[in-house]
CSV table of C-alpha atoms in Angstrom, one decimal:
chain,number,residue,atom,x,y,z
A,77,MET,CA,156.3,68.9,29.8
A,78,THR,CA,155.6,65.4,31.2
A,79,ALA,CA,154.3,64.2,27.8
A,80,ALA,CA,157.4,65.8,26.1
A,81,ALA,CA,159.8,64.1,28.6
A,82,LYS,CA,158.2,60.7,27.9
A,83,GLN,CA,158.6,61.2,24.2
A,84,VAL,CA,162.3,62.3,24.6
A,85,ARG,CA,162.9,59.1,26.6
A,86,GLU,CA,161.2,56.9,24.1
A,87,ARG,CA,162.3,58.6,20.8
A,88,GLY,CA,165.2,60.9,21.5
A,89,THR,CA,165.3,64.6,21.0
A,90,GLU,CA,165.5,64.5,17.2
A,91,ARG,CA,162.4,62.3,16.8
A,92,ILE,CA,160.1,64.0,19.2
A,93,ALA,CA,156.7,64.9,17.5
A,94,LEU,CA,155.4,68.2,18.7
A,95,ALA,CA,151.9,67.5,17.4
A,96,ASN,CA,151.8,64.2,19.5
A,97,VAL,CA,153.1,65.9,22.6
A,98,MET,CA,150.5,68.7,22.3
A,99,SER,CA,147.8,66.1,21.7
A,100,ASP,CA,149.0,64.0,24.7
A,101,ALA,CA,148.8,67.1,26.8
A,102,GLY,CA,145.3,67.9,25.6
A,103,LEU,CA,146.5,71.1,23.8
A,104,THR,CA,146.4,72.2,20.2
A,105,HIS,CA,149.5,72.3,18.0
A,106,GLY,CA,149.0,76.1,17.7
A,107,GLY,CA,149.1,76.4,21.5
A,108,PHE,CA,152.7,75.3,21.4
A,109,TYR,CA,153.8,78.7,20.0
A,110,ALA,CA,152.0,80.5,22.8
A,111,HIS,CA,154.5,79.0,25.3
A,112,PHE,CA,157.7,78.4,23.3
A,113,GLY,CA,159.4,80.4,20.6
A,114,SER,CA,161.0,77.4,18.9
A,115,LYS,CA,161.4,73.6,19.1
A,116,ASP,CA,164.9,74.2,20.6
A,117,ASP,CA,163.4,76.3,23.4
A,118,PHE,CA,160.8,73.5,24.0
A,119,LEU,CA,163.5,70.8,24.2
A,120,GLN,CA,165.6,72.9,26.6
A,121,ALA,CA,162.6,73.3,28.9
A,122,THR,CA,161.8,69.6,28.6
A,123,VAL,CA,165.3,68.5,29.5
A,124,GLU,CA,165.4,70.9,32.4
A,125,ARG,CA,162.1,69.4,33.6
A,126,MET,CA,163.5,65.9,33.2
A,127,PHE,CA,166.4,66.8,35.6
A,128,ALA,CA,164.0,68.5,38.1
A,129,ASP,CA,161.9,65.4,38.2
A,130,SER,CA,164.8,62.9,38.3
A,131,PRO,CA,166.1,60.8,41.3
A,132,PHE,CA,168.9,63.5,41.5
A,133,ALA,CA,166.4,65.3,43.9
A,134,MET,CA,167.1,62.6,46.5
A,135,LEU,CA,170.6,64.0,46.9
A,136,ARG,CA,169.3,67.4,47.7
A,137,ASP,CA,166.7,66.4,50.2
A,138,PRO,CA,167.3,68.3,53.5
A,139,ASP,CA,165.5,65.7,55.5
A,140,ARG,CA,168.0,63.0,54.6
A,141,SER,CA,171.5,62.8,56.1
A,142,PRO,CA,174.4,62.6,53.6
A,143,ARG,CA,174.7,58.9,54.3
A,144,GLN,CA,171.0,58.3,53.8
A,145,ALA,CA,170.8,60.5,50.7
A,146,LEU,CA,173.7,58.6,49.0
A,147,SER,CA,172.4,55.2,50.0
A,148,ASP,CA,168.8,56.0,48.8
A,149,PHE,CA,170.1,57.5,45.6
A,150,VAL,CA,172.4,54.5,44.7
A,151,GLU,CA,169.8,52.0,45.7
A,152,TYR,CA,167.2,53.6,43.4
A,153,TYR,CA,169.5,54.6,40.6
A,154,LEU,CA,170.8,51.1,40.2
A,155,SER,CA,167.4,49.3,40.6
A,156,PRO,CA,165.3,47.4,38.0
A,157,GLU,CA,162.6,50.0,38.6
A,158,HIS,CA,164.8,52.9,37.4
A,159,ARG,CA,166.2,50.8,34.5
A,160,ASP,CA,162.6,50.0,33.4
A,161,THR,CA,161.1,53.5,33.7
A,162,ARG,CA,160.2,55.4,30.6
A,163,VAL,CA,158.3,58.2,32.3
A,164,ASP,CA,160.8,59.4,35.0
A,165,GLY,CA,164.3,58.7,36.1
A,166,CYS,CA,167.5,60.3,35.3
A,167,PRO,CA,167.8,61.7,31.8
A,168,LEU,CA,171.5,61.1,31.6
A,169,PRO,CA,171.2,57.4,30.5
A,170,PHE,CA,168.7,58.4,27.9
A,171,LEU,CA,170.5,61.4,26.5
A,172,SER,CA,174.2,60.6,26.9
A,173,ALA,CA,174.4,58.7,23.6
A,174,GLU,CA,172.7,61.6,21.8
A,175,ALA,CA,175.0,64.2,23.3
A,176,PRO,CA,177.4,64.5,20.3
A,177,ARG,CA,174.3,65.3,18.1
A,178,LEU,CA,172.6,67.7,20.4
A,179,ARG,CA,172.8,71.4,19.9
A,180,PRO,CA,175.4,73.2,22.1
A,181,GLU,CA,172.9,74.5,24.6
A,182,LEU,CA,171.5,71.1,25.4
A,183,ARG,CA,175.0,69.6,25.6
A,184,GLU,CA,175.9,72.3,28.1
A,185,LEU,CA,172.8,71.5,30.1
A,186,LEU,CA,173.7,67.9,30.2
A,187,SER,CA,177.3,68.7,31.2
A,188,ASP,CA,176.2,71.2,33.9
A,189,SER,CA,173.6,68.8,35.4
A,190,THR,CA,176.2,65.9,35.5
A,191,GLU,CA,178.7,68.3,37.2
A,192,LYS,CA,176.0,69.3,39.8
A,193,MET,CA,175.3,65.6,40.5
A,194,MET,CA,178.9,64.8,41.0
A,195,ASN,CA,179.4,67.9,43.2
A,196,ILE,CA,176.6,67.0,45.5
A,197,VAL,CA,177.8,63.4,45.7
A,198,GLY,CA,181.3,64.7,46.4
A,199,ARG,CA,180.0,67.0,49.2
A,200,HIS,CA,178.2,64.1,50.8
A,201,LEU,CA,181.3,61.9,50.6
A,202,ASP,CA,183.4,64.8,52.0
A,203,VAL,CA,181.0,65.0,55.0
A,204,LEU,CA,181.4,61.2,55.4
A,205,GLY,CA,185.2,61.6,55.6
A,206,HIS,CA,186.3,60.2,52.2
A,207,SER,CA,189.9,61.2,51.3
A,208,ASP,CA,189.1,61.9,47.6
A,209,PRO,CA,185.4,62.8,47.5
A,210,GLU,CA,185.6,64.6,44.1
A,211,GLY,CA,187.4,61.7,42.4
A,212,GLU,CA,185.1,59.1,44.0
A,213,ALA,CA,182.0,61.0,43.0
A,214,SER,CA,183.2,61.4,39.4
A,215,SER,CA,184.1,57.8,39.0
A,216,CYS,CA,181.0,56.4,40.7
A,217,VAL,CA,178.5,58.6,39.0
A,218,ALA,CA,180.0,57.7,35.6
A,219,GLU,CA,179.9,54.0,36.6
A,220,MET,CA,176.3,54.3,37.7
A,221,ILE,CA,175.1,56.0,34.5
A,222,GLY,CA,177.1,53.4,32.4
A,223,ALA,CA,175.5,50.5,34.4
A,224,VAL,CA,172.0,51.8,33.7
A,225,ILE,CA,172.8,52.2,30.0
A,226,LEU,CA,174.2,48.7,29.7
A,227,SER,CA,171.5,47.1,31.8
A,228,ARG,CA,168.9,48.7,29.4
A,229,ALA,CA,170.8,47.4,26.4
A,230,GLU,CA,171.0,43.8,27.8
A,231,PRO,CA,168.1,41.7,26.5
A,232,ASP,CA,168.5,38.9,29.0
A,233,ARG,CA,166.7,40.0,32.2
A,234,SER,CA,169.0,38.0,34.6
A,235,ARG,CA,172.2,39.5,33.1
A,236,SER,CA,170.6,43.0,33.1
A,237,ASP,CA,169.7,42.6,36.8
A,238,ALA,CA,173.2,41.3,37.5
A,239,ILE,CA,174.8,44.4,36.0
A,240,LEU,CA,172.7,46.6,38.3
A,241,GLU,CA,173.3,44.4,41.4
A,242,ARG,CA,177.1,44.2,40.9
A,243,THR,CA,177.4,47.9,40.3
A,244,ARG,CA,175.1,48.8,43.2
A,245,THR,CA,177.2,46.6,45.6
A,246,ALA,CA,180.5,48.0,44.3
A,247,VAL,CA,179.4,51.6,44.6
A,248,LEU,CA,177.9,51.1,48.1
A,249,ARG,CA,181.1,49.3,49.2
A,250,ARG,CA,183.3,52.2,47.9
A,251,PHE,CA,181.0,54.8,49.6
A,252,GLY,CA,181.2,52.8,52.9
A,253,LEU,CA,177.4,52.3,52.8
A,254,LEU,CA,177.2,48.5,52.4
A,255,THR,CA,175.3,47.0,55.2
A,256,ALA,CA,175.8,43.4,56.2
């Protein structure tokens, strides 16, 4: 699944090569069918794994307060490290542009996962006393995903970094998490 997730991030869902994934995982191409009924089942499991391994997990960490979870999540999500990763990170910036071409089950998975992220952010904002936690969560999550997409598209490193920094500052300020 790790090899598959890497290929999805590098090539997209339509250009994933099953033979290469199986080879990267040290398995035979025939072994694929022992685990999955079809390429669609395989892609579904891969995208589910991408979400399970994403920075989204920071928001659900019971050892972090809502304030700390949000702060850590925003800081990482809008970092050069997250922008530059091709092995982990949130699958939404990778898959959003492909969404119109994905089969309905994968589109539904993306939609459900985005909604879960917004709901958890909203619950944290509610605990922190925000007057419109659902609206703020929706707006800021969309802004964060868009900033990562745009920063990855920007070839000039300083402009790319500025997109992330400006968005990080704006989101932290709106969430009341900006320190000094």
